[in-house]
CSV table of C-alpha atoms in Angstrom, one decimal:
chain,number,residue,atom,x,y,z
H,1,UNK,CA,-31.6,11.1,32.1
H,2,UNK,CA,-30.4,13.9,30.7
H,3,UNK,CA,-27.0,12.8,32.9
H,4,UNK,CA,-26.9,9.4,31.1
H,5,UNK,CA,-26.7,10.7,27.3
H,6,UNK,CA,-24.5,13.6,29.3
H,7,UNK,CA,-22.2,10.6,30.3
H,8,UNK,CA,-22.0,8.7,27.0
H,9,UNK,CA,-21.4,11.2,25.1
H,10,UNK,CA,-18.3,12.2,26.8
H,11,UNK,CA,-17.2,8.1,27.2
H,12,UNK,CA,-17.4,8.1,23.6
H,13,UNK,CA,-12.9,8.7,22.4
H,14,UNK,CA,-13.8,9.7,19.4
H,15,UNK,CA,-16.7,12.6,20.8
H,16,UNK,CA,-13.7,13.4,23.5
H,17,UNK,CA,-11.5,13.5,20.8
H,18,UNK,CA,-13.1,15.7,17.8
H,19,UNK,CA,-13.8,18.3,20.4
H,20,UNK,CA,-9.9,18.6,21.4
H,21,UNK,CA,-7.7,21.3,20.3
H,22,UNK,CA,-4.1,20.4,19.4
H,23,UNK,CA,-2.4,22.9,22.5
H,24,UNK,CA,0.4,22.7,24.5
H,25,UNK,CA,-1.7,22.9,27.6
H,26,UNK,CA,-3.5,19.8,26.8
H,27,UNK,CA,-0.8,17.4,27.7
H,28,UNK,CA,-0.7,14.6,25.4
H,29,UNK,CA,-2.8,11.4,26.6
H,30,UNK,CA,-0.7,8.8,25.4
H,31,UNK,CA,-2.0,5.9,27.4
H,32,UNK,CA,-5.5,6.7,26.5
H,33,UNK,CA,-4.3,7.1,22.4
H,34,UNK,CA,-2.9,3.8,22.7
H,35,UNK,CA,-5.6,1.8,24.0
H,36,UNK,CA,-7.7,3.2,21.1
H,37,UNK,CA,-10.0,0.8,19.1
H,38,UNK,CA,-9.3,0.2,15.8
H,39,UNK,CA,-11.1,1.8,13.9
H,40,UNK,CA,-11.1,4.5,16.8
H,41,UNK,CA,-7.7,5.0,16.0
H,42,UNK,CA,-7.8,5.1,12.7
H,43,UNK,CA,-10.5,7.9,12.5
H,44,UNK,CA,-8.2,9.9,15.3
H,45,UNK,CA,-5.3,9.3,13.2
H,46,UNK,CA,-7.0,10.7,10.1
H,47,UNK,CA,-8.0,13.8,12.0
H,48,UNK,CA,-4.3,14.3,13.4
H,49,UNK,CA,-2.7,14.5,10.1
H,50,UNK,CA,-5.2,16.6,8.1
H,51,UNK,CA,-5.0,19.0,11.6
H,52,UNK,CA,-1.4,18.8,10.9
H,53,UNK,CA,-1.1,19.3,7.3
H,54,UNK,CA,-3.4,22.5,8.0
H,55,UNK,CA,-0.8,23.6,10.6
H,56,UNK,CA,2.0,22.8,8.1
H,57,UNK,CA,0.3,25.3,5.4
H,58,UNK,CA,-0.2,27.8,8.1
H,59,UNK,CA,3.9,28.0,9.2
H,60,UNK,CA,2.1,26.8,12.8
H,61,UNK,CA,5.3,24.4,13.5
H,62,UNK,CA,4.1,24.9,17.0
H,63,UNK,CA,0.9,23.4,17.1
H,64,UNK,CA,2.3,20.6,13.9
H,65,UNK,CA,4.4,19.5,16.2
H,66,UNK,CA,2.1,18.9,18.6
H,67,UNK,CA,0.2,16.8,16.0
H,68,UNK,CA,3.3,15.0,14.8
H,69,UNK,CA,4.4,13.7,18.4
H,70,UNK,CA,0.7,12.6,18.8
H,71,UNK,CA,0.3,10.9,15.3
H,72,UNK,CA,4.5,8.8,16.3
H,73,UNK,CA,2.5,7.5,19.6
H,74,UNK,CA,0.1,5.5,16.8
H,75,UNK,CA,1.6,5.1,13.4
H,76,UNK,CA,3.9,2.4,12.6
H,77,UNK,CA,5.1,1.1,9.3
H,78,UNK,CA,4.1,-2.6,10.3
H,79,UNK,CA,0.9,-2.1,11.4
H,80,UNK,CA,-2.5,-2.4,10.4
H,81,UNK,CA,-3.5,-0.2,6.9
H,82,UNK,CA,-4.0,3.3,8.7
H,83,UNK,CA,-0.9,2.9,11.0
H,84,UNK,CA,1.0,2.3,7.7
H,85,UNK,CA,0.3,5.3,5.7
H,86,UNK,CA,-0.2,7.5,8.7
H,87,UNK,CA,3.9,7.1,9.1
H,88,UNK,CA,4.7,7.8,5.6
H,89,UNK,CA,1.9,10.3,5.3
H,90,UNK,CA,3.6,12.1,8.5
H,91,UNK,CA,6.8,11.1,7.7
H,92,UNK,CA,6.3,13.6,4.5
H,93,UNK,CA,4.7,16.2,6.3
H,94,UNK,CA,8.4,16.9,9.0
H,95,UNK,CA,10.2,16.5,5.4
H,96,UNK,CA,7.9,19.7,4.4
H,97,UNK,CA,8.4,21.2,7.1
H,98,UNK,CA,12.4,20.8,7.8
H,99,UNK,CA,12.5,22.0,4.3
H,100,UNK,CA,12.1,25.7,5.4
H,101,UNK,CA,15.8,25.0,7.0
H,102,UNK,CA,17.5,24.1,4.0
H,103,UNK,CA,20.9,23.7,5.4
H,104,UNK,CA,18.9,21.5,8.6
H,105,UNK,CA,17.3,19.3,6.0
H,106,UNK,CA,20.7,19.0,4.2
H,107,UNK,CA,22.8,18.0,6.8
H,108,UNK,CA,19.8,15.3,7.9
H,109,UNK,CA,19.9,14.2,4.5
H,110,UNK,CA,23.5,13.8,3.2
H,111,UNK,CA,24.4,10.4,3.6
H,112,UNK,CA,21.3,9.3,2.2
H,113,UNK,CA,21.7,6.4,-0.1
H,114,UNK,CA,20.1,5.4,-3.2
H,115,UNK,CA,20.8,2.1,-4.7
H,116,UNK,CA,20.1,1.5,-8.7
H,117,UNK,CA,19.8,-2.4,-8.0
H,118,UNK,CA,17.7,-1.8,-4.6
H,119,UNK,CA,15.1,1.1,-7.1
H,120,UNK,CA,15.0,-1.9,-9.5
H,121,UNK,CA,14.2,-4.3,-6.7
H,122,UNK,CA,11.6,-2.0,-5.0
H,123,UNK,CA,9.6,-2.2,-8.8
H,124,UNK,CA,9.9,-5.4,-9.7
H,125,UNK,CA,8.7,-6.2,-6.6
H,126,UNK,CA,5.3,-3.9,-7.0
H,127,UNK,CA,5.4,-5.6,-10.4
H,128,UNK,CA,5.2,-8.7,-8.8
H,129,UNK,CA,2.7,-7.6,-6.0
H,130,UNK,CA,-0.1,-5.4,-7.9
H,131,UNK,CA,-1.8,-6.8,-11.0
H,132,UNK,CA,-2.1,-3.2,-12.9
H,133,UNK,CA,1.4,-2.9,-15.0
H,134,UNK,CA,0.3,-6.5,-16.0
H,135,UNK,CA,-2.9,-5.9,-16.9
H,136,UNK,CA,-1.4,-2.8,-18.9
H,137,UNK,CA,1.1,-5.1,-20.5
H,138,UNK,CA,-1.8,-6.7,-22.0
H,139,UNK,CA,-4.3,-4.2,-23.0
H,140,UNK,CA,-1.3,-2.2,-24.7
H,141,UNK,CA,0.8,-6.1,-26.4
H,142,UNK,CA,-2.9,-6.4,-27.5
H,143,UNK,CA,-3.8,-3.1,-29.6
H,144,UNK,CA,0.0,-3.3,-31.1
H,145,UNK,CA,-0.5,-6.4,-32.2
H,146,UNK,CA,-3.9,-5.2,-33.8
H,147,UNK,CA,-2.5,-2.2,-35.0
H,148,UNK,CA,0.5,-4.0,-36.6
H,149,UNK,CA,-1.5,-6.4,-39.1
H,150,UNK,CA,0.2,-7.0,-42.0
H,151,UNK,CA,3.4,-4.9,-41.6
H,152,UNK,CA,6.5,-6.3,-42.2
H,153,UNK,CA,9.0,-3.2,-40.3
H,154,UNK,CA,7.7,-2.6,-36.7
H,155,UNK,CA,9.4,-0.2,-34.5
H,156,UNK,CA,8.0,0.4,-30.7
H,157,UNK,CA,10.0,3.4,-28.6
H,158,UNK,CA,8.8,2.7,-25.0
H,159,UNK,CA,9.5,5.6,-22.9
H,160,UNK,CA,10.4,3.1,-19.5
H,161,UNK,CA,11.8,0.2,-20.3
H,162,UNK,CA,12.0,-1.1,-16.8
H,163,UNK,CA,10.1,-4.5,-17.5
H,164,UNK,CA,10.8,-7.3,-20.4
H,165,UNK,CA,8.1,-9.1,-19.7
H,166,UNK,CA,5.7,-7.6,-21.6
H,167,UNK,CA,7.9,-7.4,-25.0
H,168,UNK,CA,8.9,-10.6,-24.3
H,169,UNK,CA,4.7,-12.0,-24.6
H,170,UNK,CA,5.2,-9.2,-27.5
H,171,UNK,CA,7.5,-11.4,-29.5
H,172,UNK,CA,5.6,-14.1,-28.8
H,173,UNK,CA,2.7,-13.1,-30.5
H,174,UNK,CA,4.7,-12.0,-33.4
H,175,UNK,CA,6.2,-15.1,-33.9
H,176,UNK,CA,3.0,-17.0,-34.6
H,177,UNK,CA,1.4,-13.9,-36.7
H,178,UNK,CA,-0.4,-16.5,-39.7
H,179,UNK,CA,1.5,-13.8,-42.1
H,180,UNK,CA,5.1,-14.4,-40.4
H,181,UNK,CA,6.9,-12.3,-38.0
H,182,UNK,CA,8.0,-8.6,-39.1
H,183,UNK,CA,11.5,-7.0,-38.8
H,184,UNK,CA,10.9,-6.0,-35.0
H,185,UNK,CA,12.9,-3.3,-33.3
H,186,UNK,CA,12.5,-1.7,-29.9
H,187,UNK,CA,14.2,1.1,-28.6
H,188,UNK,CA,13.9,1.7,-25.1
H,189,UNK,CA,14.7,4.7,-22.6
H,190,UNK,CA,15.4,4.8,-19.0
H,191,UNK,CA,18.1,6.8,-17.2
H,192,UNK,CA,19.7,3.7,-15.6
H,193,UNK,CA,22.2,2.1,-18.6
H,194,UNK,CA,21.9,-1.1,-16.2
H,195,UNK,CA,18.5,-1.9,-16.8
H,196,UNK,CA,18.8,-1.6,-20.4
H,197,UNK,CA,21.5,-3.6,-20.3
H,198,UNK,CA,19.4,-6.2,-19.3
H,199,UNK,CA,16.2,-5.8,-21.5
H,200,UNK,CA,18.8,-5.9,-24.6
H,201,UNK,CA,20.2,-9.5,-23.6
H,202,UNK,CA,16.8,-10.9,-22.5
H,203,UNK,CA,14.5,-10.1,-25.0
H,204,UNK,CA,17.4,-10.9,-28.1
H,205,UNK,CA,17.4,-13.6,-26.2
H,206,UNK,CA,13.4,-14.5,-27.0
H,207,UNK,CA,13.8,-13.2,-30.9
H,208,UNK,CA,17.1,-15.7,-31.1
H,209,UNK,CA,14.8,-18.5,-30.2
H,210,UNK,CA,12.3,-17.5,-32.1
H,211,UNK,CA,13.8,-16.3,-35.3
H,212,UNK,CA,12.6,-13.0,-35.0
H,213,UNK,CA,14.5,-10.7,-37.1
H,214,UNK,CA,15.7,-8.1,-34.0
H,215,UNK,CA,16.6,-5.3,-32.5
H,216,UNK,CA,17.2,-2.5,-29.9
H,217,UNK,CA,17.9,0.9,-29.7
H,218,UNK,CA,18.7,2.3,-26.3
H,219,UNK,CA,18.5,5.4,-25.1
H,220,UNK,CA,20.4,6.5,-21.6
H,221,UNK,CA,18.0,9.4,-20.8
H,222,UNK,CA,15.3,10.7,-18.6
H,223,UNK,CA,11.8,11.4,-20.9
H,224,UNK,CA,12.2,14.8,-19.7
H,225,UNK,CA,15.3,15.4,-21.2
H,226,UNK,CA,15.2,12.9,-23.9
H,227,UNK,CA,16.8,13.8,-27.1
H,228,UNK,CA,14.0,12.9,-29.7
H,229,UNK,CA,16.7,12.3,-32.6
H,230,UNK,CA,17.9,9.6,-30.7
H,231,UNK,CA,15.0,7.7,-30.9
H,232,UNK,CA,16.4,7.1,-34.5
H,233,UNK,CA,13.1,7.0,-36.5
H,234,UNK,CA,12.8,5.6,-39.8
H,235,UNK,CA,11.3,5.8,-42.7
H,236,UNK,CA,8.5,2.9,-43.8
H,237,UNK,CA,8.2,1.7,-40.4
H,238,UNK,CA,5.1,1.6,-38.2
H,239,UNK,CA,5.7,3.5,-35.2
H,240,UNK,CA,4.0,2.9,-31.8
H,241,UNK,CA,5.1,4.3,-29.2
H,242,UNK,CA,4.3,3.1,-25.2
H,243,UNK,CA,4.7,5.3,-22.3
H,244,UNK,CA,4.2,3.5,-19.1
H,245,UNK,CA,3.3,6.2,-16.1
H,246,UNK,CA,6.3,9.0,-17.7
H,247,UNK,CA,4.0,11.7,-19.2
H,248,UNK,CA,3.2,12.8,-15.5
H,249,UNK,CA,6.8,13.7,-14.5
H,250,UNK,CA,6.8,16.4,-17.8
H,251,UNK,CA,3.9,18.6,-15.7
H,252,UNK,CA,6.6,19.7,-13.4
H,253,UNK,CA,8.3,21.9,-15.3
H,254,UNK,CA,5.4,23.8,-16.6
H,255,UNK,CA,4.9,24.7,-12.3
H,256,UNK,CA,6.5,28.1,-12.5
H,257,UNK,CA,2.7,29.3,-14.2
H,258,UNK,CA,1.2,28.2,-11.1
H,259,UNK,CA,-1.1,30.1,-9.9
H,260,UNK,CA,-1.5,30.3,-6.0
H,261,UNK,CA,-4.9,29.5,-4.2
H,262,UNK,CA,-6.0,32.2,-1.7
H,263,UNK,CA,-4.8,30.0,1.8
H,264,UNK,CA,-8.7,30.6,3.3
H,265,UNK,CA,-9.8,28.4,1.3
H,266,UNK,CA,-7.3,26.2,2.0
H,267,UNK,CA,-8.9,26.4,5.7
H,268,UNK,CA,-11.9,25.8,4.7
H,269,UNK,CA,-11.8,23.0,2.7
H,270,UNK,CA,-9.9,21.6,5.8
H,271,UNK,CA,-12.5,22.7,8.2
H,272,UNK,CA,-15.4,21.0,5.9
H,273,UNK,CA,-13.2,17.1,5.7
H,274,UNK,CA,-11.8,16.9,9.0
H,275,UNK,CA,-15.9,17.1,10.3
H,276,UNK,CA,-16.6,14.7,8.0
H,277,UNK,CA,-13.7,12.2,8.9
H,278,UNK,CA,-14.9,12.2,11.9
H,279,UNK,CA,-17.8,10.9,11.7
H,280,UNK,CA,-17.0,8.2,10.0
H,281,UNK,CA,-16.8,4.6,11.5
H,282,UNK,CA,-15.7,1.4,8.7
H,283,UNK,CA,-12.4,-0.4,9.8
H,284,UNK,CA,-10.2,0.2,7.0
H,285,UNK,CA,-8.2,3.0,5.4
H,286,UNK,CA,-9.5,3.0,2.2
H,287,UNK,CA,-13.5,2.4,3.7
H,288,UNK,CA,-12.3,5.2,6.0
H,289,UNK,CA,-12.0,7.6,3.6
H,290,UNK,CA,-14.8,6.6,0.4
H,291,UNK,CA,-17.3,6.8,2.8
H,292,UNK,CA,-16.5,10.3,2.9
H,293,UNK,CA,-17.4,10.3,-0.3
H,294,UNK,CA,-20.7,8.2,0.1
H,295,UNK,CA,-21.5,11.4,2.7
H,296,UNK,CA,-20.9,13.9,0.2
H,297,UNK,CA,-17.3,14.9,-1.0
H,298,UNK,CA,-16.7,16.8,-3.7
H,299,UNK,CA,-13.8,17.6,-4.7
H,300,UNK,CA,-12.8,21.7,-5.3
H,301,UNK,CA,-12.9,22.6,-8.9
H,302,UNK,CA,-9.2,23.2,-9.1
H,303,UNK,CA,-9.3,19.5,-7.8
H,304,UNK,CA,-11.7,18.2,-10.4
H,305,UNK,CA,-9.1,19.9,-13.2
H,306,UNK,CA,-6.5,17.9,-11.2
H,307,UNK,CA,-4.0,20.3,-12.3
H,308,UNK,CA,-3.5,23.7,-11.6
H,309,UNK,CA,-2.3,24.3,-14.5
H,310,UNK,CA,-4.8,25.8,-18.2
H,311,UNK,CA,-4.1,23.3,-20.3
H,312,UNK,CA,-2.7,26.2,-22.7
H,313,UNK,CA,0.1,27.0,-20.6
H,314,UNK,CA,1.8,23.0,-20.3
H,315,UNK,CA,4.2,24.4,-22.6
H,316,UNK,CA,6.6,21.7,-21.8
H,317,UNK,CA,4.3,18.5,-22.0
H,318,UNK,CA,2.3,20.3,-25.1
H,319,UNK,CA,6.0,20.0,-26.8
H,320,UNK,CA,6.8,16.7,-25.5
H,321,UNK,CA,3.5,15.6,-26.9
H,322,UNK,CA,4.1,17.4,-29.9
H,323,UNK,CA,7.1,16.2,-30.9
H,324,UNK,CA,5.8,12.7,-30.6
H,325,UNK,CA,3.0,14.0,-33.2
H,326,UNK,CA,5.7,14.3,-35.9
H,327,UNK,CA,7.3,11.0,-35.6
H,328,UNK,CA,3.2,10.1,-36.8
H,329,UNK,CA,3.2,6.8,-35.0
H,330,UNK,CA,0.5,4.8,-35.7
H,331,UNK,CA,-0.8,3.7,-32.1
H,332,UNK,CA,0.2,5.6,-28.7
H,333,UNK,CA,-0.5,3.6,-25.7
H,334,UNK,CA,-0.2,5.6,-22.4
H,335,UNK,CA,-0.5,4.0,-19.0
H,336,UNK,CA,-0.5,6.7,-16.1
H,337,UNK,CA,-1.8,6.7,-12.3
H,338,UNK,CA,-5.7,8.1,-12.6
H,339,UNK,CA,-5.9,10.4,-9.8
H,340,UNK,CA,-5.4,13.9,-8.7
H,341,UNK,CA,-2.2,14.3,-6.9
H,342,UNK,CA,-1.5,17.7,-9.3
H,343,UNK,CA,-4.1,20.1,-7.0
H,344,UNK,CA,-2.6,23.6,-6.4
H,345,UNK,CA,-2.2,23.5,-2.3
H,346,UNK,CA,-0.9,21.7,0.3
H,347,UNK,CA,-4.6,20.8,1.7
H,348,UNK,CA,-6.1,19.4,-1.5
H,349,UNK,CA,-3.0,16.9,-2.2
H,350,UNK,CA,-3.1,15.4,1.3
H,351,UNK,CA,-7.1,14.0,0.4
H,352,UNK,CA,-6.8,13.4,-2.9
H,353,UNK,CA,-4.1,10.9,-2.0
H,354,UNK,CA,-4.9,9.4,1.1
H,355,UNK,CA,-8.1,8.6,-1.3
H,356,UNK,CA,-5.3,7.2,-3.6
H,357,UNK,CA,-2.5,5.5,-1.6
H,358,UNK,CA,-5.4,4.1,1.3
H,359,UNK,CA,-6.4,2.1,-1.6
H,360,UNK,CA,-3.2,0.9,-3.0
H,361,UNK,CA,-2.5,0.6,0.8
H,362,UNK,CA,-5.9,-1.5,1.6
H,363,UNK,CA,-4.3,-4.0,-1.5
H,364,UNK,CA,-1.6,-5.6,0.3
H,365,UNK,CA,-3.5,-5.5,3.8
H,366,UNK,CA,-5.7,-8.0,1.3
H,367,UNK,CA,-3.2,-10.4,0.4
H,368,UNK,CA,0.4,-9.5,1.7
H,369,UNK,CA,1.2,-10.4,5.9
H,370,UNK,CA,2.0,-7.4,7.8
H,371,UNK,CA,5.8,-8.4,8.8
H,372,UNK,CA,6.3,-9.5,4.7
H,373,UNK,CA,10.0,-7.3,4.2
H,374,UNK,CA,9.1,-6.8,0.2
H,375,UNK,CA,6.0,-5.7,1.1
H,376,UNK,CA,7.6,-2.8,3.7
H,377,UNK,CA,10.7,-2.3,0.7
H,378,UNK,CA,7.0,-1.7,-1.0
H,379,UNK,CA,5.0,0.5,0.5
H,380,UNK,CA,8.9,2.3,2.3
H,381,UNK,CA,10.8,2.9,-0.9
H,382,UNK,CA,7.9,3.3,-3.8
H,383,UNK,CA,4.5,4.7,-2.1
H,384,UNK,CA,6.5,6.2,1.2
H,385,UNK,CA,8.9,7.9,-2.0
H,386,UNK,CA,6.4,9.1,-3.9
H,387,UNK,CA,3.9,10.4,-0.4
H,388,UNK,CA,6.8,12.5,0.0
H,389,UNK,CA,7.5,13.9,-2.9
H,390,UNK,CA,3.6,14.8,-3.4
H,391,UNK,CA,3.3,15.9,-0.1
H,392,UNK,CA,6.9,17.9,0.6
H,393,UNK,CA,7.9,19.3,-1.9
H,394,UNK,CA,7.0,22.0,-4.4
H,395,UNK,CA,8.2,22.9,-8.1
H,396,UNK,CA,9.9,21.3,-10.0
H,397,UNK,CA,11.2,19.6,-7.6
H,398,UNK,CA,8.1,17.5,-7.0
H,399,UNK,CA,7.9,15.4,-9.9
H,400,UNK,CA,4.9,13.0,-8.6
H,401,UNK,CA,1.9,15.1,-10.6
H,402,UNK,CA,-0.8,12.0,-11.1
H,403,UNK,CA,-3.4,13.6,-12.8
H,404,UNK,CA,-7.3,11.4,-13.7
H,405,UNK,CA,-8.0,10.7,-17.1
H,406,UNK,CA,-10.3,13.4,-18.3
H,407,UNK,CA,-7.1,15.2,-18.2
H,408,UNK,CA,-4.9,13.0,-20.3
H,409,UNK,CA,-7.7,12.5,-22.9
H,410,UNK,CA,-8.2,17.0,-23.3
H,411,UNK,CA,-4.2,17.2,-22.9
H,412,UNK,CA,-4.1,14.9,-26.2
H,413,UNK,CA,-7.0,16.3,-28.4
H,414,UNK,CA,-5.3,19.5,-28.5
H,415,UNK,CA,-1.8,17.7,-29.3
H,416,UNK,CA,-3.9,16.0,-32.9
H,417,UNK,CA,-4.3,13.1,-31.0
H,418,UNK,CA,-7.1,11.1,-31.7
H,419,UNK,CA,-8.6,8.1,-29.4
H,420,UNK,CA,-8.4,4.7,-30.7
H,421,UNK,CA,-10.9,2.5,-28.5
H,422,UNK,CA,-9.3,-0.3,-26.8
H,423,UNK,CA,-10.3,-3.7,-28.7
H,424,UNK,CA,-12.7,-5.7,-27.4
H,425,UNK,CA,-11.3,-8.6,-27.1
H,426,UNK,CA,-8.1,-7.1,-25.3
H,427,UNK,CA,-10.4,-6.1,-22.2
H,428,UNK,CA,-12.0,-9.6,-22.3
H,429,UNK,CA,-8.2,-11.0,-22.7
H,430,UNK,CA,-7.4,-8.1,-19.9
H,431,UNK,CA,-10.7,-8.8,-17.7
H,432,UNK,CA,-9.8,-12.9,-17.5
H,433,UNK,CA,-6.5,-12.0,-16.1
H,434,UNK,CA,-7.9,-10.0,-13.4
H,435,UNK,CA,-10.1,-12.9,-12.4
H,436,UNK,CA,-7.6,-15.6,-11.6
H,437,UNK,CA,-5.9,-13.4,-9.7
H,438,UNK,CA,-4.6,-14.0,-6.6
H,439,UNK,CA,-7.5,-11.3,-4.4
H,440,UNK,CA,-10.6,-10.1,-5.0
H,441,UNK,CA,-11.0,-6.6,-4.9
H,442,UNK,CA,-9.7,-5.6,-8.6
H,443,UNK,CA,-12.0,-4.3,-11.0
H,444,UNK,CA,-12.0,-2.3,-14.5
H,445,UNK,CA,-14.4,0.2,-16.0
H,446,UNK,CA,-14.2,1.3,-19.7
H,447,UNK,CA,-14.4,4.5,-20.1
H,448,UNK,CA,-14.7,6.6,-23.6
H,449,UNK,CA,-13.0,3.3,-24.8
H,450,UNK,CA,-10.2,3.7,-22.4
H,451,UNK,CA,-9.5,0.7,-19.5
H,452,UNK,CA,-9.7,2.4,-15.5
H,453,UNK,CA,-8.1,-0.3,-13.4
H,454,UNK,CA,-9.5,0.3,-9.5
H,455,UNK,CA,-9.0,-1.4,-6.3
H,456,UNK,CA,-13.1,-1.9,-5.4
H,457,UNK,CA,-14.3,1.1,-6.6
H,458,UNK,CA,-11.7,3.7,-6.5
H,459,UNK,CA,-9.7,4.4,-10.0
H,460,UNK,CA,-6.0,3.6,-9.8
H,461,UNK,CA,-4.5,3.1,-13.5
H,462,UNK,CA,-6.3,4.5,-16.9
H,463,UNK,CA,-5.0,3.1,-20.1
H,464,UNK,CA,-5.4,4.2,-23.4
H,465,UNK,CA,-5.0,4.4,-27.0
H,466,UNK,CA,-4.5,6.9,-29.5
H,467,UNK,CA,-2.9,7.7,-33.0
H,468,UNK,CA,-1.9,10.9,-35.0
H,469,UNK,CA,-4.8,12.2,-36.3
H,470,UNK,CA,-3.8,14.6,-39.6
């Protein structure tokens, strides 16, 4: 009887690898790894990623290399969800190691090309494949229509003027107003002139077709370098500001104020999560990680705040929000990623980003073929680059500093903005759109008059509306 129990324990791959230590003396049981079932492989990949990240954080490069070598036998960018996401987290961890040798890192990236046309394409693919931005546009446009009722001169500032579809829909709605259309001016901000030129052509064409008085003011700039004077806000016009996935970029310049946390806390955090990850037995990465939460995962206090910066320390973001407040907008609508990716140490960011990107990869797994070239482009050129920035970069180089809605509510409140609850009609329109979407699993929930868009129960994007509090 005792022999049978012993045999059953040692015959379980999960039990075997949970007791393994990654050391050169063990050798690499690659054939055994390749024979793991999908669920077991997923668990092992989580184990290896957490272990590898811990070695990277501790500067143990030899052990990190062994973990990377084992992950490479299991991860691949065209496999199941866990294999795909592991490939990008592995690349990010390797990139972080290489940054310790700037010459080597620069040499390996010296011929890397970043084509504007490819960046524009992948953003459009994200817009088409996921409902998140479409839902945000429905909510934003309805909030603007309601706020601008009766106004004759309307000026909209778009801090990320990348997608004309939103404003085409708004032009159509404003042209049908019972009191007649207003004179509409849109100031579009984008770092690529080509994108703004396309936007100007499309919107001007639509406005002329509907006989709506229209002007487009292009401002070629990154949001963090924006000169407020170029927005050309005029007296007498009703102003609305729209920010889609931009405000978190302003947190990077505040990084020099962050406090370094104890490496011992990081190791302890990893140990707890590693044990919990090994207990999970669900089939998709999202389910694997959500099971971890059900088993008692709770973010550390620093993780809950989502940013190592105190609210009063965020000089750059506070300065920017104060400048926007000074323009006296009648309405400001903000869409942001609803995730904790701005933690102060590597392990915290790895765990938090595993959760949210697991959900995004699961979205694609449920609706798009694994061999789809468009899917691979979004995963590599958008999600892969974001993961790399979150994991491999520090200081001002780390721009993808996504934070939770509650943190933005606190920031905006301190900057003098008051929350405007999204209307019932706007939320109804957004819910209907989501229900008509081709894929189940997308959900919406209201939080403090704001809307959070989820995959299953995982919050991914938030939409909130604000006005100046005098």
